Each structure stands twice: as structure tokens, then as C-alpha cells.
Coordinates of C-alpha atoms in Angstrom, one line a residue:
M1 CA -22.7 24.0 42.1
Q2 CA -26.6 25.0 41.5
N3 CA -27.3 21.5 39.3
E4 CA -26.4 19.4 41.8
S5 CA -28.5 20.8 43.9
A6 CA -31.9 20.5 41.0
D7 CA -30.6 17.0 40.9
K8 CA -30.3 15.7 44.5
S9 CA -33.6 17.5 44.5
T10 CA -34.7 15.8 42.0
A11 CA -34.3 12.1 42.6
D12 CA -35.4 13.0 46.3
E13 CA -38.6 13.9 44.2
R14 CA -38.4 10.5 42.5
L15 CA -38.0 8.4 45.3
K16 CA -40.8 10.3 47.2
A17 CA -43.1 9.4 44.2
L18 CA -41.5 5.6 44.5
E19 CA -42.1 5.2 47.9
A20 CA -45.9 6.9 47.5
E21 CA -46.4 4.2 44.9
S22 CA -45.0 1.1 47.4
D23 CA -47.3 2.8 50.5
I24 CA -50.7 3.0 47.5
A25 CA -49.6 -0.3 46.1
A26 CA -49.2 -2.4 49.8
D27 CA -52.7 -1.1 50.4
Y28 CA -54.8 -1.8 47.7
L29 CA -52.7 -5.9 48.4
E30 CA -53.7 -5.8 51.6
E31 CA -57.4 -4.6 51.7
L32 CA -56.6 -7.3 49.0
L33 CA -56.0 -10.0 50.8
D34 CA -58.7 -8.9 53.5
I35 CA -61.0 -10.0 51.2
A36 CA -59.8 -13.0 49.7
D37 CA -58.6 -14.5 53.1
L38 CA -55.9 -14.7 52.7
D39 CA -52.8 -14.3 55.0
G40 CA -49.5 -12.6 53.7
D41 CA -47.3 -9.7 54.5
I42 CA -46.1 -7.4 52.3
D43 CA -42.6 -5.9 52.0
M44 CA -42.2 -2.3 50.1
D45 CA -39.0 -1.7 48.6
I46 CA -37.1 0.0 45.7
D47 CA -35.7 -1.3 42.9
G48 CA -33.3 0.6 40.4
D49 CA -35.9 2.8 39.2
R50 CA -39.3 1.4 39.7
A51 CA -41.4 0.5 43.0
A52 CA -41.1 -3.0 44.1
V53 CA -43.9 -5.3 46.1
S54 CA -43.6 -8.4 47.3
I55 CA -46.3 -10.3 48.7
V56 CA -45.3 -13.3 51.7
G57 CA -46.9 -16.1 53.2
A58 CA -48.3 -19.2 53.8
D59 CA -50.0 -20.7 50.6
L60 CA -50.3 -17.7 48.4
S61 CA -49.7 -19.8 45.0
N62 CA -53.3 -19.2 44.2
L63 CA -52.1 -15.3 44.0
V64 CA -49.7 -16.9 41.5
G65 CA -50.5 -19.1 38.9
E66 CA -50.8 -20.5 36.1
N67 CA -47.2 -19.8 35.1
G68 CA -47.4 -16.6 37.1
K69 CA -50.7 -15.8 35.1
V70 CA -52.2 -14.2 38.0
L71 CA -49.5 -12.5 39.3
E72 CA -49.0 -10.3 36.5
A73 CA -53.1 -9.7 36.0
L74 CA -52.4 -9.3 39.5
Q75 CA -49.6 -6.9 39.1
E76 CA -51.9 -4.7 36.4
L77 CA -54.7 -4.1 38.8
T78 CA -52.3 -2.9 41.6
R79 CA -50.5 -0.6 38.6
L80 CA -53.9 1.0 37.6
A81 CA -54.7 1.4 41.6
V82 CA -51.6 3.5 41.8
Y83 CA -52.2 5.1 38.4
R84 CA -55.7 6.1 39.7
E85 CA -54.4 7.7 43.0
T86 CA -51.2 9.2 41.3
G87 CA -52.9 10.4 38.0
E88 CA -49.2 8.9 37.3
R89 CA -48.7 5.2 34.9
S90 CA -46.5 2.4 36.6
R91 CA -44.1 0.8 36.3
L92 CA -44.0 -1.3 40.3
M93 CA -42.8 -5.3 40.4
L94 CA -45.5 -7.2 41.9
D95 CA -44.1 -10.4 43.7
V96 CA -45.9 -13.2 45.5
S97 CA -43.9 -16.3 47.3
N98 CA -40.5 -14.7 46.0
Y99 CA -41.9 -16.4 42.7
R100 CA -40.6 -13.8 40.3
A101 CA -37.3 -14.0 41.8
N102 CA -37.2 -17.8 41.4
R103 CA -37.8 -17.2 37.6
K104 CA -34.9 -15.2 37.4
A105 CA -33.0 -17.2 38.4
E106 CA -34.2 -20.0 35.7
L107 CA -33.7 -17.4 33.2
E108 CA -30.2 -16.8 33.6
K109 CA -29.6 -19.9 33.6
V110 CA -31.6 -20.2 29.9
G111 CA -30.6 -17.8 29.1
K112 CA -27.0 -18.8 29.3
K113 CA -27.3 -22.1 28.0
A114 CA -29.2 -20.2 23.9
V115 CA -25.8 -18.0 24.3
E116 CA -23.2 -21.3 24.9
D117 CA -25.7 -22.8 21.9
V118 CA -24.7 -19.3 19.8
Q119 CA -21.2 -19.4 20.6
A120 CA -21.2 -23.0 20.2
T121 CA -23.2 -23.6 16.3
G122 CA -23.1 -19.5 15.1
K123 CA -27.1 -20.3 14.3
P124 CA -29.5 -18.0 16.0
V125 CA -31.4 -19.7 18.3
R126 CA -34.8 -19.0 19.3
L127 CA -36.0 -19.3 22.7
D128 CA -39.9 -20.7 24.2
P129 CA -42.9 -18.0 24.0
M130 CA -42.0 -15.6 27.7
T131 CA -43.5 -12.4 29.4
P132 CA -42.0 -8.8 29.4
F133 CA -40.7 -9.8 32.1
E134 CA -38.9 -12.6 31.5
R135 CA -37.8 -11.6 27.6
K136 CA -36.9 -8.3 29.7
V137 CA -35.0 -10.7 31.5
V138 CA -32.9 -12.7 29.4
H139 CA -32.0 -9.5 27.0
D140 CA -30.1 -9.0 30.1
V141 CA -28.3 -12.1 30.6
V142 CA -27.2 -12.2 26.3
A143 CA -26.5 -8.5 26.8
A144 CA -23.9 -9.1 29.5
A145 CA -22.2 -12.3 27.5
G146 CA -21.6 -9.2 24.4
L147 CA -23.7 -11.3 22.1
T148 CA -28.0 -9.5 21.2
S149 CA -31.3 -10.3 20.9
E150 CA -34.6 -9.2 19.7
S151 CA -38.0 -9.8 20.5
E152 CA -40.2 -11.8 17.2
G153 CA -43.4 -12.5 16.8
E154 CA -47.1 -11.2 19.3
E155 CA -48.1 -11.8 22.7
P156 CA -48.3 -13.9 24.1
R157 CA -46.5 -16.1 21.5
R158 CA -43.8 -13.1 21.5
R159 CA -39.8 -14.8 21.7
V160 CA -36.2 -14.3 22.8
V161 CA -33.8 -14.5 20.0
V162 CA -30.8 -15.2 19.9
Q163 CA -27.9 -13.9 17.7
P164 CA -24.5 -14.7 16.7
A165 CA -22.5 -12.1 17.0

């Protein structure tokens, strides 16, 4: 009984810490939007074991950039702002105009196609280089299909290789 209470207390503390991360990130991003004179609303959520913050609004494509490069940089800056306030490393996930959500759906299709190709040919399939977020999505799809995958190469040319069973 005491162990359950300790587990609940730890879970409550973790939830509060994630909510604090979201608040810090939202404040940081609101300031950034003001400085850049951009209109956007900030949504905060907890997604599994990480804080998730989204900026939605009119034309925010400049905050996404080509292939999400500006979004990746903005996410790292936001994580640094959280670290500066908390002293703890953040795994916060940032999305702008549903770019990551839409990209995730695209990547799930890429992963499923790679799985089909590997199952049909029995040969490994090497995908194009991806960001860590993108690779994780594909690895999850491959694992759900019962196959294995690994990452190879060095950033920024790191890619997923889907292996036959």
C-alpha cells in the first residue's frame, strides 16, 4: 500500500514537472512571437512522458522552414529556455501549424511501404536521411509490423534501415 502511494506521488510530481515545462515553453514562445510580430495561439499538452507545445495560427511557415529545419532549431532553443529555468534537460516536443502531426502521418506511410518492400523482397531497405523525430516514427511502425530496423550513418545524413525478419 505504501509503495502505491509513493508511485502515485512520483507520478504526480512528474506530471507537475511536465506542466511546468509547458508553461515555461509557452512563455518563451509567446515572447518570441511578440518579437517577430507573428500571430499564433499556443496549445499545451502532455504526450506520454513529455511536454508537448503547439503554435497554431495564420501563416507560420517561417517558423517551420524547409523540411522543418527552423522548427527543429526553435524546439532546441525552447528546450534550452526550459533548462535555464529548471536545471533539468527537457524532451519537450514542439509543433508549428501541425507540421509534425502531418509529417508523422507521411512517415507512417513511408514506414509501412518499407515494411511491405522488405517482406516482398527479403532484402533490407535503406530510407532517406531523417531527423531523430522522423526516425523514431519509422522505427515504431517497423516494430509494430514485427520487423527490426536500425539507424546508420552520421547526423545529418543518418537514416533508417529496415531489416528482413
